[in-house]
Amino acid sequence: MAEAKLLTVPIALTALTALAAAIGVGFWRRKTRADEEKIRELEKSLKAALQNCSAERQGRIRAQQALRKVAKSNDSNNSYPLVPIAITRSCFSTRNGTPRQPLIVPLARACLVFDPTRVPPASLEGLEGYSHCWIICVFHLNTDLDKLWKDPSRSKFKAKVRVPRLKGERMGVFATRSPHRPCPIGLTVAKVDAVDGNRVFISGVDLVDGTPILDIKPYLPYCDSIPGAVVPDWVKVDNLLAITSVNFSHDFSASLNHCWSRKMEKKKKKNEISLYTSQTEFQNLIQQVLSWDIRSASQRIRPHITENVMLEDDDSQKELHILDDIVYHLILEGLDISYKIDYGGNVHVEKIEPFQTEETYATS
């Protein structure tokens, strides 16, 4: 009887094991089927999402094609979404004195302040690795901008402009870098000094304060520099606009010290950053700017009455023909620098004072 009971126990265990295995297989099969159903549902959702994305993309393509067709059907009214992305804060307060070309005044500095709502600061990451950059801007101070909004037949656009290197003679506008163009867009290059958040500090600029910026691009020497490039002979005449010397009056340093101190106090109160670290550096900027004849062609060819005067220096006395009736003005960093030019091409800087008006002038 005891032996029969012992034999019954293994049989029962075997039966229980088989039953558990059968239950496990059934559960696994049910779980597998549930997973397969979920996978099928996910595949359906993914397929629907891809179809929606494709449909949206096709819709955008059709809309863009339709817009291009509308633009082609009315060529005279084409418009594009060109909006300034930055504003220039430059040492040049007015057009007068702003260099005609970039990099000829190394100390000419500016700060491009980008609109963070249009250009996130991350967009400028990596720019500091380049020494120079191209800048596309708008000639916003052109006096003939209102004409560009008129019908071409009534705009009276001038096909030829006066060229400083040709002593005022005219040349086709597209053979020059004149700012007065059918589309008032400028292209310039500058040295990249630093990138700080949404600001790019540059130097060697020919940009007036407030210039709207449309785009900047890194300068690439391997493709932007063209060996063997050819220009007309009149472009090669460099000494035509060169100045013989720049001399400062005995009282200039004292007046500069006074103006500089007041200017730094104002910037400190407004929490503004100065583009120049000292008045000596600023005086060097004045000398670099005035080393080129910044007068207009009409001012240079205008007849003047001359007077013989005696100027004293440490070594000798010199008799010079001074254009004593003409005082010219250069506005830098909101300061008005007064100077004269003699017939020998020598600049005589007389004084400096705060700039009072926004008018660019030459007074007699």
Coordinates of N, CA and C in Angstrom, one line a residue, residues 143-144 147-148 152 155-162 170-174 176 178 180-182:
T143 N 20.1 109.7 -50.7 CA 19.1 110.8 -50.8 C 18.1 110.6 -51.9
D144 N 18.3 109.5 -52.8 CA 17.4 109.3 -53.9 C 16.6 108.0 -53.7
K147 N 13.0 107.8 -55.2 CA 12.8 107.6 -56.6 C 12.7 106.1 -57.0
L148 N 13.3 105.2 -56.1 CA 13.3 103.8 -56.4 C 11.9 103.2 -56.3
P152 N 9.7 102.7 -63.2 CA 11.0 102.9 -63.8 C 11.0 104.0 -64.8
S155 N 11.4 107.2 -62.6 CA 12.3 107.2 -61.5 C 13.5 108.1 -61.7
K156 N 13.8 108.4 -63.0 CA 14.9 109.3 -63.4 C 16.2 108.7 -62.9
F157 N 16.4 107.4 -62.9 CA 17.6 106.8 -62.5 C 18.8 107.2 -63.3
K158 N 19.9 107.5 -62.7 CA 21.1 108.0 -63.4 C 22.0 106.8 -63.7
A159 N 22.2 106.5 -65.0 CA 23.0 105.4 -65.4 C 24.4 105.6 -65.2
K160 N 24.9 106.9 -65.1 CA 26.3 107.2 -64.9 C 26.4 108.0 -63.6
V161 N 27.5 107.8 -62.9 CA 27.8 108.5 -61.7 C 29.2 109.1 -61.7
R162 N 29.4 110.2 -60.9 CA 30.7 110.8 -60.8 C 31.6 109.9 -60.0
R170 N 32.2 111.0 -65.2 CA 31.2 110.0 -65.0 C 31.6 108.6 -65.6
M171 N 31.0 107.6 -65.0 CA 31.2 106.2 -65.4 C 29.9 105.5 -65.1
G172 N 29.7 104.4 -65.9 CA 28.5 103.6 -65.7 C 28.4 103.1 -64.3
V173 N 27.3 103.1 -63.7 CA 27.1 102.8 -62.3 C 27.6 101.4 -61.9
F174 N 27.4 100.5 -62.9 CA 27.8 99.1 -62.6 C 29.3 98.9 -62.8
T176 N 31.3 100.9 -61.1 CA 31.7 101.6 -59.9 C 31.1 100.9 -58.7
S178 N 29.6 102.9 -56.4 CA 28.7 104.0 -56.0 C 27.5 103.4 -55.2
H180 N 24.7 104.7 -55.0 CA 23.5 105.1 -55.7 C 23.2 104.1 -56.9
R181 N 22.5 103.1 -56.6 CA 22.2 102.0 -57.5 C 20.8 101.7 -57.6
P182 N 20.3 101.0 -58.7 CA 18.9 100.6 -58.8 C 18.4 99.9 -57.6

